[in-house]
Amino acid sequence: MIKLTRSQNIQKTKESNFDIIIVGGGIIGCSIALELTERKYKVALIERDKLGSGASSAATGGLTPQSDDFCKGPLRLFALASLEMYPKWLKKLYDITGAYVEYQEYGLLRLAFTKEVLDQLDESAKTWAKEGFSFRKLSRKQILQMEPLLNPELIGGYHLPQEPSIDPQALMDTVARAISLTGCHIFLGRPVVELIQQQKRAKGVILSDGTILSADWVVIAAGAWSGMIKGIPFCPVEPAKGQVLLVKTHRNLFKYHIYSTPGYIIPRLDGRITLGVTYELAGYNKTVTVGGMHEILNATMKLSEAIKDCEILRYWAGLRPRMPDEKPVLGLSSKVERLVFATGHFGLGITLTPITAKLISDLISGKPFNKELSIYSPDRFEK
């Protein structure tokens, strides 16, 4: 995660009146802040810890609108639209910061080691075909020709060329740098504890140290902590821990990013490889555990024993925001005017980042909200 110093934090917190307050400094909150500051709004972004310290730190970097089991229906088309925005969006980040974010378009290899899994992939392929996605079914021989170091016990799989990969840490750092350069006011280390309302309209927030910030709009993008703010409508989000392992090799072992339940291998151009990832309902506990590392290594070693000689660089855990129906929360609250939600992205935060930033910024700018996304309204959880 990017580390803004305390002096930078103080410098950026002198103002107390804003057009828009964004609660949450992960990839979603920061990207919305960037879009809105570019539209000349005066924006405050408030993060309880460091930028990118929540779900963004649990990301492995696969952009998966097609293969992700949680990405179905309108959400899949929403994710595909987001994916199509990525090249132009990364170019904008480069123009602002001068930083290159690694983005590989070789695609995903989805592997099967049993006939049952291969049959499931065949069924998924029927849906992919109906929805216009590209894919190619591969034999064991074809897969091993593409990636010779994979486990020869695999029986087949699919290549999904529309599923690129990105370096999520570089992306988070670059977006954080971009919002600093474009004039966003950043508040770190002081959680939002309460929403200020006046006649059922959002008017600002109160921070943990008693600071009051005023705004015409408030956006809730606080990930797994979104439901902890006093005064907001019911938001039953819970944390889902993801443990991740980063290793390095002196030569590039793989070209494609590779997945077979539950193992994930995502190579970087410099020889680093991200291995993941766990899904644990363990509360707000970010401890890296022996069990979690064992699960990751066991799953990825099944994909390829070539990783056994890799150097371990670091390991960590992040908390994804999971809703009861495992779908995001997007759009206006009907209970509080000018209160907008952009949270609950679960494992799709990186995939959905560009489109979420545009959608929420368009909504605040007065453009009509996409009716197909009304099923992800925050009102769906009202008791």
Coordinates of N, CA and C in Angstrom, one line a residue, residues 6-100:
R6 N 2.7 11.4 7.8 CA 1.8 12.2 8.7 C 1.8 13.7 8.3
S7 N 3.0 14.2 7.8 CA 3.0 15.6 7.4 C 2.2 15.8 6.2
Q8 N 2.2 14.9 5.3 CA 1.3 15.0 4.1 C -0.1 15.0 4.5
N9 N -0.5 14.1 5.4 CA -1.8 14.0 5.9 C -2.3 15.3 6.5
I10 N -1.5 16.0 7.4 CA -1.8 17.2 8.0 C -2.0 18.3 7.0
Q11 N -1.1 18.3 6.0 CA -1.2 19.4 4.9 C -2.5 19.3 4.2
K12 N -3.0 18.1 4.0 CA -4.2 17.9 3.2 C -5.5 18.0 4.0
T13 N -5.5 18.2 5.3 CA -6.7 18.2 6.1 C -7.1 19.5 6.7
K14 N -6.6 20.6 6.1 CA -7.0 21.9 6.7 C -8.4 22.3 6.3
E15 N -8.9 21.8 5.2 CA -10.2 22.2 4.7 C -11.3 21.4 5.5
S16 N -12.5 21.9 5.6 CA -13.5 21.1 6.3 C -14.8 21.1 5.5
N17 N -14.9 21.9 4.4 CA -16.1 21.9 3.6 C -15.8 21.5 2.2
F18 N -16.6 20.5 1.7 CA -16.3 19.9 0.5 C -17.6 19.7 -0.4
D19 N -17.4 19.4 -1.6 CA -18.5 19.0 -2.5 C -18.9 17.6 -2.2
I20 N -17.9 16.8 -2.1 CA -18.1 15.3 -1.9 C -17.1 14.7 -0.9
I21 N -17.6 13.9 0.0 CA -16.8 13.1 0.9 C -16.9 11.7 0.5
I22 N -15.7 11.0 0.3 CA -15.7 9.6 0.1 C -15.1 8.9 1.3
V23 N -15.8 8.0 1.8 CA -15.4 7.2 3.0 C -14.8 5.9 2.5
G24 N -13.5 5.8 2.6 CA -12.8 4.6 2.2 C -11.7 4.8 1.2
G25 N -10.5 4.4 1.5 CA -9.3 4.7 0.7 C -8.7 3.5 0.0
G26 N -9.6 2.5 -0.4 CA -9.1 1.4 -1.2 C -9.2 1.8 -2.6
I27 N -9.0 0.8 -3.5 CA -9.0 1.1 -4.9 C -10.3 1.7 -5.4
I28 N -11.4 1.2 -4.9 CA -12.7 1.8 -5.3 C -12.8 3.2 -4.9
G29 N -12.6 3.5 -3.6 CA -12.8 4.9 -3.1 C -11.8 5.8 -3.8
C30 N -10.5 5.4 -3.9 CA -9.5 6.3 -4.6 C -9.9 6.6 -6.0
S31 N -10.4 5.6 -6.7 CA -10.7 5.7 -8.1 C -11.9 6.7 -8.3
I32 N -12.9 6.6 -7.5 CA -14.0 7.5 -7.5 C -13.5 8.9 -7.2
A33 N -12.6 9.0 -6.2 CA -12.0 10.4 -5.9 C -11.3 11.0 -7.1
L34 N -10.5 10.1 -7.8 CA -9.8 10.6 -9.0 C -10.8 11.1 -10.0
E35 N -11.8 10.3 -10.3 CA -12.7 10.7 -11.4 C -13.4 12.0 -11.0
L36 N -13.8 12.2 -9.8 CA -14.5 13.4 -9.3 C -13.6 14.6 -9.3
T37 N -12.4 14.5 -8.8 CA -11.5 15.6 -8.8 C -11.2 16.1 -10.2
E38 N -11.1 15.1 -11.2 CA -10.9 15.5 -12.6 C -12.1 16.3 -13.1
R39 N -13.3 16.0 -12.5 CA -14.5 16.8 -13.0 C -14.6 18.1 -12.2
K40 N -13.6 18.5 -11.5 CA -13.4 19.8 -10.8 C -14.3 19.8 -9.5
Y41 N -14.7 18.7 -8.9 CA -15.3 18.7 -7.6 C -14.2 18.8 -6.5
K42 N -14.6 19.4 -5.4 CA -13.7 19.5 -4.3 C -14.0 18.3 -3.4
V43 N -13.1 17.4 -3.4 CA -13.3 16.0 -2.8 C -12.4 15.8 -1.6
A44 N -13.0 15.2 -0.6 CA -12.3 14.7 0.6 C -12.4 13.2 0.6
L45 N -11.2 12.5 0.8 CA -11.2 11.1 0.9 C -10.7 10.7 2.3
I46 N -11.5 9.9 3.0 CA -11.1 9.5 4.4 C -10.9 8.0 4.5
E47 N -9.7 7.7 5.0 CA -9.3 6.3 5.2 C -8.9 6.0 6.6
R48 N -9.5 5.0 7.2 CA -9.3 4.7 8.6 C -7.8 4.2 8.9
D49 N -7.1 3.7 7.9 CA -5.8 3.2 8.1 C -4.8 3.9 7.0
K50 N -4.2 3.1 6.2 CA -3.4 3.5 5.1 C -4.2 3.3 3.8
L51 N -3.9 4.0 2.8 CA -4.6 3.8 1.5 C -4.3 2.4 1.0
G52 N -5.3 1.6 0.6 CA -5.2 0.3 0.1 C -4.9 -0.8 1.1
S53 N -5.3 -0.6 2.3 CA -5.0 -1.5 3.4 C -6.1 -2.6 3.6
G54 N -7.2 -2.5 2.9 CA -8.3 -3.4 3.1 C -8.4 -4.5 2.1
A55 N -9.5 -4.5 1.3 CA -9.6 -5.5 0.3 C -8.6 -5.4 -0.8
S56 N -8.1 -4.2 -1.1 CA -7.2 -3.9 -2.2 C -5.9 -4.7 -1.9
S57 N -5.5 -4.9 -0.6 CA -4.3 -5.6 -0.3 C -4.5 -7.2 -0.4
A58 N -5.7 -7.6 -0.6 CA -6.0 -9.0 -0.8 C -6.1 -9.4 -2.2
A59 N -6.0 -8.5 -3.1 CA -6.1 -8.7 -4.5 C -4.9 -9.5 -5.1
T60 N -5.2 -10.4 -6.0 CA -4.1 -11.1 -6.7 C -3.8 -10.5 -8.1
G61 N -4.8 -9.9 -8.7 CA -4.6 -9.2 -9.9 C -5.2 -9.7 -11.1
G62 N -6.0 -10.8 -11.0 CA -6.7 -11.4 -12.1 C -8.0 -10.5 -12.4
L63 N -8.2 -10.2 -13.6 CA -9.4 -9.4 -14.0 C -10.3 -10.4 -14.7
T64 N -11.4 -10.8 -14.0 CA -12.1 -12.0 -14.3 C -13.6 -11.9 -14.5
P65 N -14.0 -11.1 -15.5 CA -15.5 -10.9 -15.7 C -16.1 -12.2 -16.3
Q66 N -15.3 -13.1 -16.9 CA -15.9 -14.3 -17.5 C -15.9 -15.5 -16.6
S67 N -14.8 -15.7 -15.9 CA -14.6 -17.0 -15.2 C -15.0 -16.9 -13.7
D68 N -15.1 -15.7 -13.1 CA -15.4 -15.6 -11.7 C -16.8 -16.1 -11.4
D69 N -16.9 -17.0 -10.4 CA -18.1 -17.7 -10.1 C -19.1 -16.7 -9.5
F70 N -18.6 -15.6 -8.9 CA -19.5 -14.6 -8.3 C -20.0 -13.5 -9.3
C71 N -19.5 -13.6 -10.6 CA -19.8 -12.6 -11.6 C -20.8 -13.2 -12.6
K72 N -22.1 -12.9 -12.3 CA -23.1 -13.5 -13.2 C -24.2 -12.4 -13.4
G73 N -25.0 -12.7 -14.5 CA -26.1 -11.8 -14.8 C -25.6 -10.4 -15.2
P74 N -26.3 -9.3 -14.9 CA -25.9 -8.0 -15.2 C -24.5 -7.6 -14.7
L75 N -24.1 -8.2 -13.6 CA -22.8 -7.9 -13.1 C -21.7 -8.4 -14.0
R76 N -21.9 -9.5 -14.7 CA -20.9 -9.9 -15.7 C -20.7 -8.9 -16.8
L77 N -21.8 -8.4 -17.3 CA -21.7 -7.4 -18.4 C -21.2 -6.1 -17.9
F78 N -21.5 -5.8 -16.7 CA -20.9 -4.6 -16.0 C -19.4 -4.8 -15.9
A79 N -18.9 -6.0 -15.5 CA -17.5 -6.2 -15.4 C -16.8 -6.2 -16.7
L80 N -17.5 -6.7 -17.8 CA -16.9 -6.7 -19.1 C -16.7 -5.3 -19.6
A81 N -17.7 -4.4 -19.3 CA -17.6 -3.0 -19.7 C -16.4 -2.4 -19.0
S82 N -16.2 -2.8 -17.7 CA -15.1 -2.2 -16.9 C -13.8 -2.7 -17.5
L83 N -13.7 -3.9 -17.9 CA -12.5 -4.4 -18.5 C -12.1 -3.7 -19.8
E84 N -13.1 -3.4 -20.6 CA -12.9 -2.6 -21.8 C -12.3 -1.2 -21.6
M85 N -12.6 -0.7 -20.4 CA -12.1 0.6 -20.1 C -10.7 0.7 -19.6
Y86 N -10.2 -0.5 -19.2 CA -8.9 -0.5 -18.6 C -7.7 0.1 -19.4
P87 N -7.5 -0.3 -20.6 CA -6.3 0.3 -21.3 C -6.3 1.8 -21.3
K88 N -7.4 2.4 -21.6 CA -7.5 3.9 -21.7 C -7.4 4.5 -20.3
W89 N -7.9 3.8 -19.3 CA -7.8 4.3 -17.9 C -6.4 4.2 -17.4
L90 N -5.7 3.2 -17.7 CA -4.3 3.0 -17.3 C -3.4 4.1 -18.0
K91 N -3.8 4.4 -19.3 CA -3.1 5.5 -20.0 C -3.3 6.8 -19.2
K92 N -4.5 7.1 -18.7 CA -4.7 8.3 -18.0 C -3.9 8.3 -16.7
L93 N -3.8 7.2 -16.0 CA -3.0 7.2 -14.8 C -1.5 7.5 -15.1
Y94 N -1.0 6.9 -16.3 CA 0.4 7.2 -16.7 C 0.6 8.7 -17.0
D95 N -0.4 9.3 -17.6 CA -0.3 10.7 -18.0 C -0.2 11.6 -16.7
I96 N -1.0 11.2 -15.7 CA -1.0 12.0 -14.5 C 0.3 11.7 -13.6
T97 N 0.7 10.5 -13.5 CA 1.8 10.1 -12.6 C 3.1 9.8 -13.2
G98 N 3.1 9.4 -14.5 CA 4.3 8.9 -15.1 C 4.7 7.5 -14.7
A99 N 3.8 6.8 -14.0 CA 4.0 5.5 -13.5 C 3.3 4.5 -14.4
Y100 N 4.1 3.4 -14.8 CA 3.6 2.3 -15.6 C 3.0 1.2 -14.7

